[in-house]
PDB file of C-alpha atoms in Angstrom:
ATOM      1  CA  MET A  23      34.272 -16.335  34.808  1.00 47.00           C
ATOM      2  CA  ARG A  24      31.313 -18.697  34.253  1.00 50.00           C
ATOM      3  CA  ASP A  25      31.779 -21.204  37.007  1.00 52.00           C
ATOM      4  CA  GLY A  26      28.090 -21.927  37.500  1.00 54.00           C
ATOM      5  CA  THR A  27      27.683 -19.940  40.663  1.00 55.00           C
ATOM      6  CA  SER A  28      24.818 -17.543  41.170  1.00 57.00           C
ATOM      7  CA  SER A  29      27.181 -14.539  40.990  1.00 59.00           C
ATOM      8  CA  SER A  30      28.389 -15.563  37.522  1.00 57.00           C
ATOM      9  CA  LEU A  31      24.787 -15.961  36.404  1.00 55.00           C
ATOM     10  CA  TRP A  32      23.983 -12.531  37.706  1.00 55.00           C
ATOM     11  CA  LYS A  33      26.964 -11.069  35.779  1.00 59.00           C
ATOM     12  CA  GLN A  34      25.459 -12.415  32.578  1.00 57.00           C
ATOM     13  CA  TRP A  35      22.322 -10.352  33.212  1.00 56.00           C
ATOM     14  CA  GLU A  36      24.100  -7.139  34.131  1.00 60.00           C
ATOM     15  CA  LYS A  37      24.130  -6.015  30.509  1.00 60.00           C
ATOM     16  CA  PRO A  38      21.131  -6.508  28.226  1.00 60.00           C
ATOM     17  CA  PRO A  39      21.360  -9.033  25.454  1.00 55.00           C
ATOM     18  CA  THR A  40      22.546  -7.624  22.130  1.00 64.00           C
ATOM     19  CA  HIS A  41      21.201 -10.315  19.846  1.00 65.00           C
ATOM     20  CA  VAL A  42      18.084 -12.458  19.624  1.00 64.00           C
ATOM     21  CA  ALA A  43      20.130 -15.685  19.734  1.00 64.00           C
ATOM     22  CA  GLU A  44      21.825 -14.497  22.888  1.00 66.00           C
ATOM     23  CA  TYR A  45      18.489 -13.610  24.423  1.00 61.00           C
ATOM     24  CA  ARG A  46      17.125 -17.088  23.562  1.00 60.00           C
ATOM     25  CA  ARG A  47      20.194 -18.734  24.992  1.00 65.00           C
ATOM     26  CA  ARG A  48      19.840 -16.833  28.230  1.00 62.00           C
ATOM     27  CA  ARG A  49      16.144 -17.468  28.561  1.00 61.00           C
ATOM     28  CA  ARG A  50      16.330 -21.038  27.177  1.00 59.00           C
ATOM     29  CA  LEU A  51      13.658 -20.289  24.619  1.00 48.00           C
ATOM     30  CA  PRO A  52      13.137 -22.655  21.695  1.00 53.00           C
ATOM     31  CA  SER A  53      14.643 -21.480  18.429  1.00 54.00           C
ATOM     32  CA  ARG A  54      11.588 -22.482  16.393  1.00 58.00           C
ATOM     33  CA  CYS A  55       8.215 -20.823  16.593  1.00 58.00           C
ATOM     34  CA  SER A  56       5.190 -22.857  17.491  1.00 62.00           C
ATOM     35  CA  ARG A  57       3.204 -21.536  14.520  1.00 64.00           C
ATOM     36  CA  PRO A  58       4.060 -22.483  10.947  1.00 73.00           C
ATOM     37  CA  ARG A  59       6.011 -20.091   8.815  1.00 76.00           C
ATOM     38  CA  PHE A  60       3.231 -19.664   6.199  1.00 78.00           C
ATOM     39  CA  PHE A  61       0.980 -18.260   8.941  1.00 80.00           C
ATOM     40  CA  TYR A  62       3.377 -15.405   9.451  1.00 82.00           C
ATOM     41  CA  LEU A  63       3.833 -14.959   5.720  1.00 86.00           C
ATOM     42  CA  PHE A  64       0.056 -14.808   5.343  1.00 86.00           C
ATOM     43  CA  LEU A  65      -0.129 -12.163   8.053  1.00 88.00           C
ATOM     44  CA  ASP A  66       2.643 -10.242   6.400  1.00 90.00           C
ATOM     45  CA  HIS A  67       0.716 -10.416   3.101  1.00 91.00           C
ATOM     46  CA  ILE A  68      -2.425  -9.100   4.801  1.00 93.00           C
ATOM     47  CA  VAL A  69      -0.477  -6.243   6.317  1.00 93.00           C
ATOM     48  CA  LEU A  70       1.095  -5.404   2.958  1.00 93.00           C
ATOM     49  CA  VAL A  71      -2.291  -5.417   1.206  1.00 93.00           C
ATOM     50  CA  PHE A  72      -3.772  -3.229   3.963  1.00 94.00           C
ATOM     51  CA  ASP A  73      -0.796  -0.878   3.587  1.00 94.00           C
ATOM     52  CA  ARG A  74      -1.357  -0.673  -0.161  1.00 95.00           C
ATOM     53  CA  VAL A  75      -5.036   0.097   0.390  1.00 94.00           C
ATOM     54  CA  ILE A  76      -4.059   2.897   2.799  1.00 96.00           C
ATOM     55  CA  LEU A  77      -1.593   4.285   0.243  1.00 95.00           C
ATOM     56  CA  VAL A  78      -4.203   4.261  -2.487  1.00 95.00           C
ATOM     57  CA  PHE A  79      -6.704   5.979  -0.173  1.00 96.00           C
ATOM     58  CA  ASP A  80      -4.029   8.560   0.731  1.00 96.00           C
ATOM     59  CA  HIS A  81      -3.449   9.164  -2.972  1.00 96.00           C
ATOM     60  CA  VAL A  82      -7.187   9.645  -3.595  1.00 96.00           C
ATOM     61  CA  VAL A  83      -7.325  12.135  -0.734  1.00 96.00           C
ATOM     62  CA  LEU A  84      -4.346  14.043  -2.063  1.00 96.00           C
ATOM     63  CA  VAL A  85      -5.891  14.228  -5.570  1.00 96.00           C
ATOM     64  CA  PHE A  86      -9.185  15.441  -4.044  1.00 97.00           C
ATOM     65  CA  ASP A  87      -7.289  18.014  -2.035  1.00 97.00           C
ATOM     66  CA  HIS A  88      -5.536  19.245  -5.216  1.00 97.00           C
ATOM     67  CA  VAL A  89      -8.920  19.523  -6.986  1.00 96.00           C
ATOM     68  CA  VAL A  90     -10.287  21.533  -4.098  1.00 97.00           C
ATOM     69  CA  LEU A  91      -7.306  23.865  -4.125  1.00 97.00           C
ATOM     70  CA  VAL A  92      -7.649  24.466  -7.870  1.00 96.00           C
ATOM     71  CA  PHE A  93     -11.389  25.109  -7.384  1.00 97.00           C
ATOM     72  CA  ASP A  94     -10.591  27.592  -4.619  1.00 97.00           C
ATOM     73  CA  ARG A  95      -8.158  29.447  -6.847  1.00 98.00           C
ATOM     74  CA  VAL A  96     -10.749  29.589  -9.638  1.00 97.00           C
ATOM     75  CA  VAL A  97     -13.368  30.955  -7.247  1.00 97.00           C
ATOM     76  CA  LEU A  98     -10.835  33.500  -5.932  1.00 97.00           C
ATOM     77  CA  VAL A  99      -9.999  34.668  -9.499  1.00 97.00           C
ATOM     78  CA  VAL A 100     -13.752  34.997 -10.297  1.00 96.00           C
ATOM     79  CA  LEU A 101     -14.393  36.983  -7.120  1.00 96.00           C
ATOM     80  CA  VAL A 102     -11.502  39.325  -7.853  1.00 96.00           C
ATOM     81  CA  ALA A 103     -12.743  39.773 -11.435  1.00 94.00           C
ATOM     82  CA  VAL A 104     -16.278  40.574 -10.133  1.00 92.00           C
ATOM     83  CA  ALA A 105     -14.818  43.062  -7.643  1.00 91.00           C
ATOM     84  CA  VAL A 106     -12.732  44.739 -10.380  1.00 91.00           C
ATOM     85  CA  VAL A 107     -15.741  44.943 -12.671  1.00 88.00           C
ATOM     86  CA  ASP A 108     -17.855  46.277  -9.819  1.00 86.00           C
ATOM     87  CA  LEU A 109     -15.281  48.985  -9.047  1.00 86.00           C
ATOM     88  CA  LEU A 110     -14.649  50.038 -12.615  1.00 85.00           C
ATOM     89  CA  TYR A 111     -17.984  49.883 -14.402  1.00 79.00           C
ATOM     90  CA  ILE A 112     -20.757  50.374 -11.849  1.00 70.00           C
ATOM     91  CA  PRO A 113     -19.901  54.035 -10.985  1.00 66.00           C
ATOM     92  CA  THR A 114     -19.811  54.978 -14.677  1.00 67.00           C
ATOM     93  CA  LEU A 115     -23.319  53.786 -15.436  1.00 63.00           C
ATOM     94  CA  PRO A 116     -25.877  56.583 -16.057  1.00 68.00           C
ATOM     95  CA  ARG A 117     -28.380  57.154 -13.283  1.00 60.00           C
TER      96      ARG A 117
END
């Protein structure tokens, strides 16, 4: 099947590569990266720290949202209590 002709090379490209090693073999890419491994580990560490900062910020926002919701409920209860007092006691006051 692979006799070196252009048709056999075309048949290799008819279906997409299923693995990185197969893609590199087809493209004749080097297996090693030009940058050192610690550079990518350092970038990964920066991304993880940034992700942790975002998660902490998200947690702070959620706690603030919970505090605001509790405050809204307290205000609602106070307004309902004032309305009930207004309806019950104001008409019975002497004029």
